[in-house]
Tab-separated table of C-alpha atoms in Angstrom:
chain	number	residue	atom	x	y	z
A	40	UNK	CA	197.221	157.680	72.425
A	41	UNK	CA	197.701	156.458	68.842
A	42	UNK	CA	199.659	153.479	70.121
A	43	UNK	CA	196.850	152.656	72.563
A	44	UNK	CA	194.162	152.890	69.838
A	45	UNK	CA	196.227	150.738	67.479
A	46	UNK	CA	196.784	148.145	70.209
A	47	UNK	CA	193.083	148.097	70.956
A	48	UNK	CA	192.170	147.609	67.303
A	49	UNK	CA	194.791	144.876	66.952
A	50	UNK	CA	193.422	143.102	70.042
A	51	UNK	CA	189.898	143.183	68.659
A	52	UNK	CA	191.147	141.813	65.320
A	53	UNK	CA	193.049	138.963	66.990
A	54	UNK	CA	190.028	138.047	69.106
A	55	UNK	CA	187.823	138.014	66.005
A	56	UNK	CA	190.385	135.954	64.090
A	57	UNK	CA	190.725	133.475	66.941
A	58	UNK	CA	186.931	133.172	67.184
A	59	UNK	CA	186.663	132.520	63.427
A	60	UNK	CA	189.424	129.921	63.507
A	61	UNK	CA	187.923	128.227	66.515
A	62	UNK	CA	184.653	127.774	64.592
A	63	UNK	CA	186.485	126.200	61.637
A	64	UNK	CA	188.616	124.005	63.876
A	65	UNK	CA	185.568	122.786	65.734
A	66	UNK	CA	184.431	121.223	62.469
A	67	UNK	CA	187.772	119.427	62.255
A	68	UNK	CA	186.483	116.811	64.718
A	69	UNK	CA	185.329	113.343	63.696
A	70	UNK	CA	181.599	113.996	64.176
A	71	UNK	CA	178.770	115.898	62.563
A	72	UNK	CA	175.708	116.610	64.702
A	73	UNK	CA	172.208	117.788	63.843
A	74	UNK	CA	173.074	121.433	64.493
A	75	UNK	CA	176.143	121.413	62.237
A	76	UNK	CA	176.814	121.342	58.508
A	77	UNK	CA	179.786	121.145	56.159
A	78	UNK	CA	180.350	123.711	53.418
A	79	UNK	CA	183.306	125.110	51.537
A	80	UNK	CA	186.639	123.891	52.845
A	81	UNK	CA	185.345	122.592	56.202
A	82	UNK	CA	185.948	118.897	56.881
A	83	UNK	CA	185.615	116.250	59.563
A	84	UNK	CA	188.661	114.123	60.381
A	85	UNK	CA	188.793	110.663	61.942
A	86	UNK	CA	190.067	110.446	65.520
A	87	UNK	CA	193.523	109.146	64.577
A	88	UNK	CA	193.684	111.547	61.597
A	89	UNK	CA	193.816	108.715	59.075
A	90	UNK	CA	190.806	109.780	56.991
A	91	UNK	CA	189.082	113.036	56.128
A	92	UNK	CA	185.655	113.854	54.715
A	93	UNK	CA	184.642	116.970	52.817
A	94	UNK	CA	184.230	118.510	49.400
A	95	UNK	CA	186.805	117.651	46.762
A	96	UNK	CA	187.269	118.692	43.151
A	97	UNK	CA	187.660	116.067	40.436
A	98	UNK	CA	190.366	116.899	37.911
A	99	UNK	CA	190.215	120.101	35.908
A	100	UNK	CA	186.433	120.295	35.814
A	101	UNK	CA	184.380	122.693	37.911
A	102	UNK	CA	182.572	119.813	39.637
A	103	UNK	CA	182.738	119.106	43.366
A	104	UNK	CA	181.817	115.995	45.313
A	105	UNK	CA	181.499	114.865	48.914
A	106	UNK	CA	184.089	112.184	49.534
A	107	UNK	CA	186.440	110.461	51.971
A	108	UNK	CA	190.193	110.477	51.400
A	109	UNK	CA	193.397	109.499	53.162
A	110	UNK	CA	194.396	112.309	55.515
A	111	UNK	CA	198.066	111.458	56.044
A	112	UNK	CA	198.984	110.464	52.490
A	113	UNK	CA	200.510	113.528	50.925
A	114	UNK	CA	198.997	113.397	47.480
A	115	UNK	CA	197.621	116.120	45.231
A	116	UNK	CA	194.854	115.561	44.356
A	117	UNK	CA	193.922	113.522	47.445
A	118	UNK	CA	193.395	109.752	47.119
A	119	UNK	CA	189.646	109.244	47.316
A	120	UNK	CA	188.195	106.050	48.814
A	121	UNK	CA	184.464	106.854	48.797
A	122	UNK	CA	182.160	109.303	46.997
A	123	UNK	CA	178.596	110.209	47.965
A	124	UNK	CA	177.240	112.105	44.944
A	125	UNK	CA	179.026	110.299	42.094
A	126	UNK	CA	176.377	111.056	39.473
A	127	UNK	CA	175.242	114.485	40.714
A	128	UNK	CA	178.175	116.859	41.296
A	129	UNK	CA	177.795	120.387	42.616
A	130	UNK	CA	179.478	123.518	41.272
A	131	UNK	CA	179.540	125.774	44.359
A	132	UNK	CA	180.850	124.098	47.510
A	133	UNK	CA	180.419	127.244	49.609
A	134	UNK	CA	176.661	127.435	49.025
A	135	UNK	CA	176.160	123.655	49.212
A	136	UNK	CA	175.710	121.838	52.538
A	137	UNK	CA	176.191	118.378	53.998
A	138	UNK	CA	173.944	118.123	57.046
A	139	UNK	CA	171.560	115.925	59.018
A	140	UNK	CA	167.867	116.424	58.207
A	141	UNK	CA	165.104	114.268	59.754
A	142	UNK	CA	167.621	111.620	60.823
A	143	UNK	CA	169.285	111.339	57.402
A	144	UNK	CA	172.635	112.658	56.216
A	145	UNK	CA	171.834	114.680	53.104
A	146	UNK	CA	173.676	116.832	50.588
A	147	UNK	CA	172.016	120.039	49.444
A	148	UNK	CA	173.331	121.765	46.330
A	149	UNK	CA	173.730	125.511	45.834
A	150	UNK	CA	169.963	125.800	45.207
A	151	UNK	CA	169.249	123.916	48.469
A	152	UNK	CA	167.893	120.973	46.477
A	153	UNK	CA	168.610	117.535	47.933
A	154	UNK	CA	170.861	115.594	45.546
A	155	UNK	CA	172.036	112.773	47.833
A	156	UNK	CA	170.822	111.121	51.044
A	157	UNK	CA	171.478	108.092	53.245
A	158	UNK	CA	167.788	107.411	52.601
A	159	UNK	CA	166.913	105.494	55.766
A	160	UNK	CA	163.383	105.187	57.139
A	161	UNK	CA	164.327	104.532	60.774
A	162	UNK	CA	163.358	107.357	63.108
A	163	UNK	CA	166.320	108.623	65.124
A	164	UNK	CA	165.918	110.659	68.280
A	165	UNK	CA	169.291	112.339	67.952
A	166	UNK	CA	171.274	111.459	64.849
A	167	UNK	CA	175.040	111.764	64.723
A	168	UNK	CA	177.603	111.050	61.991
A	169	UNK	CA	181.089	109.786	62.834
A	170	UNK	CA	184.076	109.257	60.537
A	171	UNK	CA	186.005	106.342	61.972
A	172	UNK	CA	189.700	105.580	61.713
A	173	UNK	CA	189.073	102.663	59.352
A	174	UNK	CA	187.513	105.039	56.797
A	175	UNK	CA	183.915	104.068	57.605
A	176	UNK	CA	181.369	106.905	57.759
A	177	UNK	CA	178.697	105.895	60.274
A	178	UNK	CA	175.237	107.333	60.926
A	179	UNK	CA	173.695	106.302	64.246
A	180	UNK	CA	171.579	107.461	67.144
A	181	UNK	CA	173.707	109.280	69.681
A	182	UNK	CA	172.019	107.268	72.432
A	183	UNK	CA	173.295	104.046	70.783
A	184	UNK	CA	176.301	104.998	68.681
A	185	UNK	CA	177.662	101.423	68.672
A	186	UNK	CA	175.008	100.088	66.249
A	187	UNK	CA	175.123	101.885	62.879
A	188	UNK	CA	171.853	102.736	61.209
A	189	UNK	CA	173.736	103.429	57.968
A	190	UNK	CA	177.433	103.136	57.082
A	191	UNK	CA	179.517	103.854	53.984
A	192	UNK	CA	181.126	100.392	54.249
A	193	UNK	CA	177.765	98.950	53.121
A	194	UNK	CA	177.776	101.238	50.055
A	195	UNK	CA	181.289	101.096	48.561
A	196	UNK	CA	182.121	102.970	45.386
A	197	UNK	CA	185.414	101.899	43.778
A	198	UNK	CA	187.468	101.056	46.900
A	199	UNK	CA	187.248	98.178	49.366
A	200	UNK	CA	189.005	99.099	52.623
A	201	UNK	CA	190.450	96.680	55.226
A	202	UNK	CA	187.844	95.611	57.776
A	203	UNK	CA	184.863	96.145	55.478
A	204	UNK	CA	182.574	93.307	54.441
A	205	UNK	CA	182.143	92.841	50.717
A	206	UNK	CA	179.512	90.407	49.536
A	207	UNK	CA	175.814	89.571	49.236
A	208	UNK	CA	172.867	90.150	51.605
A	209	UNK	CA	170.466	87.195	51.538
A	210	UNK	CA	167.791	89.175	53.368
A	211	UNK	CA	167.571	92.054	50.900
A	212	UNK	CA	168.797	90.004	47.898
A	213	UNK	CA	171.258	92.770	47.087
A	214	UNK	CA	174.892	92.708	46.108
A	215	UNK	CA	177.555	95.106	47.177
A	216	UNK	CA	179.232	96.243	43.974
A	217	UNK	CA	182.567	97.940	43.364
A	218	UNK	CA	182.361	100.094	40.233
A	219	UNK	CA	185.245	101.846	38.534
A	220	UNK	CA	185.378	105.588	38.043
A	221	UNK	CA	184.401	106.735	34.554
A	222	UNK	CA	187.898	108.181	34.152
A	223	UNK	CA	190.801	109.191	36.389
A	224	UNK	CA	189.217	112.633	36.782
A	225	UNK	CA	185.539	111.662	36.855
A	226	UNK	CA	184.178	109.605	39.796
A	227	UNK	CA	180.881	108.849	38.028
A	228	UNK	CA	180.019	105.164	37.694
A	229	UNK	CA	182.249	103.561	35.057
A	230	UNK	CA	181.731	100.454	32.918
A	231	UNK	CA	183.636	97.915	35.054
A	232	UNK	CA	182.215	96.289	38.190
A	233	UNK	CA	183.133	93.607	40.737
A	234	UNK	CA	180.593	91.596	42.733
A	235	UNK	CA	180.060	88.273	44.483
A	236	UNK	CA	178.001	85.445	42.989
A	237	UNK	CA	176.845	83.686	46.192
A	238	UNK	CA	175.561	80.579	44.412
A	239	UNK	CA	179.064	79.739	43.155
A	240	UNK	CA	181.021	81.462	45.950
A	241	UNK	CA	183.121	83.424	43.449
A	242	UNK	CA	183.756	87.039	42.557
A	243	UNK	CA	183.315	88.192	38.959
A	244	UNK	CA	184.252	91.310	37.017
A	245	UNK	CA	181.793	92.523	34.411
A	246	UNK	CA	181.886	94.959	31.517
A	247	UNK	CA	178.872	97.231	31.163
A	248	UNK	CA	176.922	95.111	33.653
A	249	UNK	CA	176.455	92.394	31.058
A	250	UNK	CA	179.655	90.646	29.985
A	251	UNK	CA	181.676	88.646	32.528
A	252	UNK	CA	185.377	88.546	31.659
A	253	UNK	CA	187.054	87.425	34.915
A	254	UNK	CA	186.288	85.178	37.854
A	255	UNK	CA	188.143	84.573	41.092
A	256	UNK	CA	187.212	80.903	41.090
A	257	UNK	CA	185.412	79.351	44.058
A	258	UNK	CA	186.530	79.619	47.687
A	259	UNK	CA	188.379	76.440	48.633
A	260	UNK	CA	188.564	77.082	52.360
A	261	UNK	CA	191.817	79.021	52.215
A	262	UNK	CA	191.711	81.159	49.106
A	263	UNK	CA	189.932	81.646	45.815
A	264	UNK	CA	191.142	79.096	43.272
A	265	UNK	CA	192.321	81.630	40.691
A	266	UNK	CA	193.751	84.230	43.103
A	267	UNK	CA	196.488	82.519	45.141
A	268	UNK	CA	197.999	85.941	45.911
A	269	UNK	CA	195.230	86.505	48.457
A	270	UNK	CA	196.823	84.131	50.962
A	271	UNK	CA	200.361	83.483	49.725
A	272	UNK	CA	201.692	86.632	51.372
A	273	UNK	CA	202.599	88.044	54.755
A	274	UNK	CA	200.670	91.318	54.413
A	275	UNK	CA	196.961	90.469	54.152
A	276	UNK	CA	194.578	88.075	55.821
A	277	UNK	CA	191.460	87.330	53.721
A	278	UNK	CA	188.551	85.304	55.113
A	279	UNK	CA	185.267	84.113	53.609
A	280	UNK	CA	182.039	83.939	55.632
A	281	UNK	CA	178.656	82.491	54.717
A	282	UNK	CA	175.468	82.071	56.752
A	283	UNK	CA	171.706	82.318	56.278
A	284	UNK	CA	171.831	86.115	56.288
A	285	UNK	CA	174.862	86.960	54.179
A	286	UNK	CA	177.905	85.837	52.213
A	287	UNK	CA	180.974	88.042	52.256
A	288	UNK	CA	184.749	88.343	52.310
A	289	UNK	CA	186.693	90.635	54.586
A	290	UNK	CA	190.393	91.248	54.966
A	291	UNK	CA	192.813	92.789	57.418
A	292	UNK	CA	196.412	93.961	57.267
A	293	UNK	CA	198.815	92.124	59.572
A	294	UNK	CA	200.872	95.270	60.145
A	295	UNK	CA	198.598	98.191	61.140
A	296	UNK	CA	201.234	100.698	60.009
A	297	UNK	CA	200.809	99.527	56.386
A	298	UNK	CA	198.274	101.529	54.384
A	299	UNK	CA	196.479	99.266	51.938
A	300	UNK	CA	193.659	99.599	49.463
A	301	UNK	CA	191.718	97.311	47.121
A	302	UNK	CA	190.253	99.088	44.075
A	303	UNK	CA	188.645	98.419	40.744
A	304	UNK	CA	190.596	100.666	38.410
A	305	UNK	CA	189.472	102.528	35.283
A	306	UNK	CA	191.576	99.949	33.406
A	307	UNK	CA	189.063	97.234	34.367
A	308	UNK	CA	191.500	95.494	36.713
A	309	UNK	CA	191.061	94.850	40.425
A	310	UNK	CA	194.225	95.932	42.212
A	311	UNK	CA	195.617	95.343	45.703
A	312	UNK	CA	197.815	98.314	46.603
A	313	UNK	CA	200.144	99.310	49.433
A	314	UNK	CA	201.433	102.823	50.083
A	315	UNK	CA	205.189	103.444	49.896
A	316	UNK	CA	206.162	106.479	51.973
A	317	UNK	CA	209.596	106.960	50.404
A	318	UNK	CA	208.148	107.026	46.888
A	319	UNK	CA	204.981	108.874	47.929
A	320	UNK	CA	203.012	106.535	45.687
A	321	UNK	CA	201.155	103.221	45.551
A	322	UNK	CA	202.898	99.901	45.027
A	323	UNK	CA	200.896	97.342	43.038
A	324	UNK	CA	200.889	94.164	45.122
A	325	UNK	CA	198.736	92.107	42.711
A	326	UNK	CA	196.104	92.654	40.045
A	327	UNK	CA	193.528	90.642	38.093
A	328	UNK	CA	193.225	90.078	35.196
A	329	UNK	CA	197.011	90.080	35.147
A	330	UNK	CA	197.131	91.273	31.535
A	331	UNK	CA	195.305	94.507	30.831
A	332	UNK	CA	194.432	93.392	27.323
A	333	UNK	CA	192.387	90.564	28.879
A	334	UNK	CA	189.905	93.192	30.094
A	335	UNK	CA	186.847	92.973	27.857
A	336	UNK	CA	186.392	95.849	25.359
A	337	UNK	CA	188.918	97.960	27.259
A	338	UNK	CA	189.697	100.112	24.220
A	339	UNK	CA	186.106	100.592	23.089
A	340	UNK	CA	184.754	100.308	19.554
A	341	UNK	CA	187.384	100.196	16.786
A	342	UNK	CA	190.199	100.305	19.330
A	343	UNK	CA	192.911	97.689	19.723
A	344	UNK	CA	194.889	96.794	22.829
A	345	UNK	CA	198.666	96.464	22.510
A	346	UNK	CA	200.180	94.987	25.648
A	347	UNK	CA	203.767	95.717	24.589
A	348	UNK	CA	203.475	99.525	24.485
A	349	UNK	CA	202.949	102.071	27.259
A	350	UNK	CA	199.828	103.482	25.583
A	351	UNK	CA	198.066	100.131	25.488
A	352	UNK	CA	194.879	101.401	23.808
A	353	UNK	CA	195.200	102.545	20.196
A	354	UNK	CA	192.771	103.411	17.419
A	355	UNK	CA	192.814	101.515	14.136
A	356	UNK	CA	194.591	103.043	11.163
A	357	UNK	CA	192.305	105.696	9.680
A	358	UNK	CA	190.432	106.099	13.002
A	359	UNK	CA	190.670	108.624	15.850
A	360	UNK	CA	189.373	108.739	19.459
A	361	UNK	CA	185.731	109.720	19.704
A	362	UNK	CA	186.737	112.030	22.556
A	363	UNK	CA	190.356	113.167	22.804
A	364	UNK	CA	189.823	114.539	26.327
A	365	UNK	CA	188.354	111.257	27.613
A	366	UNK	CA	191.118	109.295	25.886
A	367	UNK	CA	193.781	111.443	27.604
A	368	UNK	CA	192.192	110.632	30.981
A	369	UNK	CA	192.386	106.868	30.302
A	370	UNK	CA	188.664	106.653	29.602
A	371	UNK	CA	188.624	104.539	26.431
A	372	UNK	CA	184.973	103.486	26.672
A	373	UNK	CA	183.932	105.870	23.876
A	374	UNK	CA	186.251	104.052	21.501
A	375	UNK	CA	187.263	105.368	18.083
A	376	UNK	CA	185.554	106.671	14.935
A	377	UNK	CA	186.658	106.902	11.312
A	378	UNK	CA	188.580	110.003	10.311
A	379	UNK	CA	186.588	110.014	7.082
A	380	UNK	CA	182.984	108.805	6.978
A	381	UNK	CA	182.138	106.112	4.448
A	382	UNK	CA	179.064	107.261	2.574
A	383	UNK	CA	176.919	105.181	0.275
A	384	UNK	CA	175.470	106.478	-2.982
A	385	UNK	CA	176.775	108.621	-5.813
A	386	UNK	CA	179.305	110.490	-3.671
A	387	UNK	CA	180.773	107.368	-2.137
A	388	UNK	CA	184.197	107.840	-0.588
A	389	UNK	CA	186.747	105.549	-2.206
A	390	UNK	CA	187.074	102.583	0.159
A	391	UNK	CA	189.831	100.161	0.969
A	392	UNK	CA	190.835	97.913	3.879
A	393	UNK	CA	193.829	97.178	6.038
A	394	UNK	CA	194.838	94.065	7.923
A	395	UNK	CA	195.100	93.531	11.674
A	396	UNK	CA	196.126	90.402	13.578
A	397	UNK	CA	193.968	89.929	16.669
A	398	UNK	CA	194.077	87.413	19.499
A	399	UNK	CA	190.483	86.440	18.769
A	400	UNK	CA	187.640	87.448	16.486
A	401	UNK	CA	185.324	90.206	17.739
A	402	UNK	CA	181.775	89.073	18.639
A	403	UNK	CA	178.691	89.142	16.416
A	404	UNK	CA	180.013	88.027	13.027
A	405	UNK	CA	177.874	86.903	10.093
A	406	UNK	CA	178.868	84.100	7.691
A	407	UNK	CA	178.356	84.688	3.960
A	408	UNK	CA	178.435	82.130	1.160
A	409	UNK	CA	181.100	83.317	-1.284
A	410	UNK	CA	183.594	81.548	-3.503
A	411	UNK	CA	186.875	83.321	-2.786
A	412	UNK	CA	188.750	85.772	-0.589
A	413	UNK	CA	188.447	88.459	-3.294
A	414	UNK	CA	184.695	87.977	-3.485
A	415	UNK	CA	184.523	88.273	0.342
A	416	UNK	CA	186.487	91.538	0.157
A	417	UNK	CA	184.362	92.959	-2.651
A	418	UNK	CA	181.132	92.020	-0.875
A	419	UNK	CA	182.190	93.883	2.283
A	420	UNK	CA	183.439	96.970	0.440
A	421	UNK	CA	180.165	97.237	-1.474
A	422	UNK	CA	177.995	96.723	1.612
A	423	UNK	CA	177.365	100.005	3.438
A	424	UNK	CA	176.808	98.178	6.760
A	425	UNK	CA	179.968	96.057	6.652
A	426	UNK	CA	182.848	97.283	8.828
A	427	UNK	CA	185.252	94.348	8.576
A	428	UNK	CA	185.677	90.930	7.037
A	429	UNK	CA	187.821	87.821	7.260
A	430	UNK	CA	188.106	84.879	4.879
A	431	UNK	CA	189.030	81.725	6.770
A	432	UNK	CA	188.456	78.021	6.010
A	433	UNK	CA	186.639	79.018	2.792
A	434	UNK	CA	184.147	81.034	4.823
A	435	UNK	CA	183.532	84.766	4.631
A	436	UNK	CA	183.002	86.340	8.053
A	437	UNK	CA	181.722	89.928	8.122
A	438	UNK	CA	181.038	92.365	10.958
A	439	UNK	CA	178.335	94.989	10.533
A	440	UNK	CA	178.445	96.539	13.983
A	441	UNK	CA	181.176	97.997	16.202
A	442	UNK	CA	184.375	95.996	16.507
A	443	UNK	CA	184.981	95.306	20.200
A	444	UNK	CA	187.443	93.424	22.388
A	445	UNK	CA	190.402	93.311	20.007
A	446	UNK	CA	193.867	92.538	21.341
A	447	UNK	CA	196.841	92.591	18.983
A	448	UNK	CA	198.685	89.328	18.277
A	449	UNK	CA	201.021	89.660	15.302
A	450	UNK	CA	202.490	86.164	15.720
A	451	UNK	CA	199.542	83.789	15.664
A	452	UNK	CA	196.487	86.040	15.702
A	453	UNK	CA	193.353	85.946	13.582
A	454	UNK	CA	193.518	87.974	10.347
A	455	UNK	CA	190.830	90.640	10.059
A	456	UNK	CA	190.440	93.310	7.374
A	457	UNK	CA	188.914	96.600	8.531
A	458	UNK	CA	187.169	98.895	6.051
A	459	UNK	CA	188.417	102.475	5.908
A	460	UNK	CA	188.577	105.444	3.557
A	461	UNK	CA	191.360	104.837	1.037
A	462	UNK	CA	192.854	108.288	1.539
A	463	UNK	CA	193.371	107.563	5.266
A	464	UNK	CA	195.675	104.612	4.587
A	465	UNK	CA	199.434	105.303	4.763
A	466	UNK	CA	200.158	103.694	1.376
A	467	UNK	CA	197.675	105.998	-0.350
A	468	UNK	CA	199.682	109.150	0.372
A	469	UNK	CA	202.899	107.459	-0.664
A	470	UNK	CA	201.497	106.019	-3.903
A	471	UNK	CA	199.859	109.339	-4.719
A	472	UNK	CA	203.174	111.179	-4.727
A	473	UNK	CA	204.799	108.336	-6.642
A	474	UNK	CA	202.157	108.778	-9.336
A	475	UNK	CA	202.504	112.555	-9.304
A	476	UNK	CA	206.267	112.254	-9.579
A	477	UNK	CA	206.019	109.899	-12.531
A	478	UNK	CA	203.482	112.114	-14.265
A	479	UNK	CA	205.508	115.276	-13.713
A	480	UNK	CA	208.633	113.508	-14.962
A	481	UNK	CA	206.778	112.379	-18.052
A	482	UNK	CA	205.490	115.891	-18.638
A	483	UNK	CA	209.034	117.249	-18.434
A	484	UNK	CA	210.329	114.748	-21.021
A	485	UNK	CA	207.389	115.526	-23.283
A	486	UNK	CA	208.160	119.233	-22.974
A	487	UNK	CA	211.762	118.717	-24.050
A	488	UNK	CA	210.664	116.702	-27.061
A	489	UNK	CA	208.009	119.336	-27.906
A	490	UNK	CA	210.565	122.161	-27.780
A	491	UNK	CA	212.971	120.297	-30.051
A	492	UNK	CA	210.215	119.404	-32.513
A	493	UNK	CA	208.826	122.923	-32.798
A	494	UNK	CA	212.279	124.278	-33.682
A	495	UNK	CA	212.388	121.935	-36.683
A	496	UNK	CA	209.009	122.971	-38.074
A	497	UNK	CA	208.983	125.718	-40.672
A	498	UNK	CA	205.351	126.653	-41.482
A	499	UNK	CA	202.855	128.287	-39.045
A	500	UNK	CA	200.231	125.591	-39.751
A	501	UNK	CA	202.591	122.790	-38.708
A	502	UNK	CA	203.438	124.621	-35.473
A	503	UNK	CA	199.740	125.245	-34.691
A	504	UNK	CA	198.959	121.541	-35.158
A	505	UNK	CA	201.788	120.553	-32.809
A	506	UNK	CA	200.571	123.014	-30.167
A	507	UNK	CA	197.079	121.465	-30.331
A	508	UNK	CA	198.527	117.976	-29.799
A	509	UNK	CA	200.584	119.291	-26.871
A	510	UNK	CA	197.481	120.711	-25.166
A	511	UNK	CA	195.732	117.342	-25.437
A	512	UNK	CA	198.724	115.559	-23.926
A	513	UNK	CA	198.899	117.996	-20.980
A	514	UNK	CA	195.158	117.583	-20.323
A	515	UNK	CA	195.629	113.810	-20.260
A	516	UNK	CA	198.436	114.169	-17.733
A	517	UNK	CA	196.286	116.358	-15.446
A	518	UNK	CA	193.438	113.848	-15.623
A	519	UNK	CA	195.756	111.114	-14.404
A	520	UNK	CA	196.785	113.234	-11.407
A	521	UNK	CA	193.158	113.942	-10.483
A	522	UNK	CA	192.108	110.293	-10.876
A	523	UNK	CA	194.950	109.119	-8.641
């Protein structure tokens, strides 16, 4: 009897378990219909199991996002190619939902507030979402699933996948823009972007949406002038298209078994990558700009780029990263700040300067009329707003704002002097102990002479006078230590 009851209970448990698993597995298809939603660890997977969509966690934070990643690339964390809610993460993926509402794909957070949507106005009779094998997430009407109403390929984040168009829509006057992640663990919109300028038929990379620091050159019928790697290879086929409606480039991979990706990295470079199975990692096929230090303001304010070292972004002497955590995640946009603030007024910190050799001068300098290099130096040190100076061709150049876009060049670079607290300079600590050592040595010699002299004195009044002189000498020695 006990055996029969146990068998019956076990059967019921297995049926319940199978039913639960079958519900989860049903969401492992490549579609999402109006009566379904994604929460927690549920995902949809493209038909050939190349891509997967669901919630993912970025880095060590508690934030979750809806994204698409490579299904078959064994990487932890997964390699993300598209993110829906870049600027509005959620904290509880089990109480949040991705679902179709009124013909739109929307993301509801744990409070059931809509934080992201495909935001289309077309009325769909029966909407359906499909994740395709090329990584494209497509929203369409189930009665006409061939024509997308909305697709993720039209709204790239930091990755441009093979088969996708990337360009400019003449009808809407809108650019598709690739934007870097803020850091390796934060998919929010970063400061580097890539887009097409249709008037000149060239792609440009910008810093902070305002400063252009790289161009592909114009399309010459076969390739972009400044990116010969696009066609001088046997892996990729790039093509440029232009008509009255749109201008765009698309590319394919000759060998379908090769996994490839085109990204704008947090380093400010665009990179063409191929996956190497044996190494379980990406191989960099080509990148632009070729030198990381050519990326504008890569190291932020008061940071300097050193191409010859592994940690290419460094803070000036006497400076530290504004955010250590961001710096450790390769997000250098916050730049550096002084270890010791320079204050004006009666309690002014003793100031000095140190020399750097940079490839070019930082922007926004002011020219002062002074007579000598020493006068240029003194003028900057006395001016509360001045952060750096340079005396060249009998002209005094000063910088009052942040120092940006500095790349080290010790051979033939421009000489710039950066203002900093004297105590934060390496020579200050060394010279301080040199002074202390000299003073202490002098005090020791004086003590020996004092001891010998006092033994030779006979009367109490003579000894008292010598003691008074000794006290004055010791006080003088202490003052020298404090002043140094």
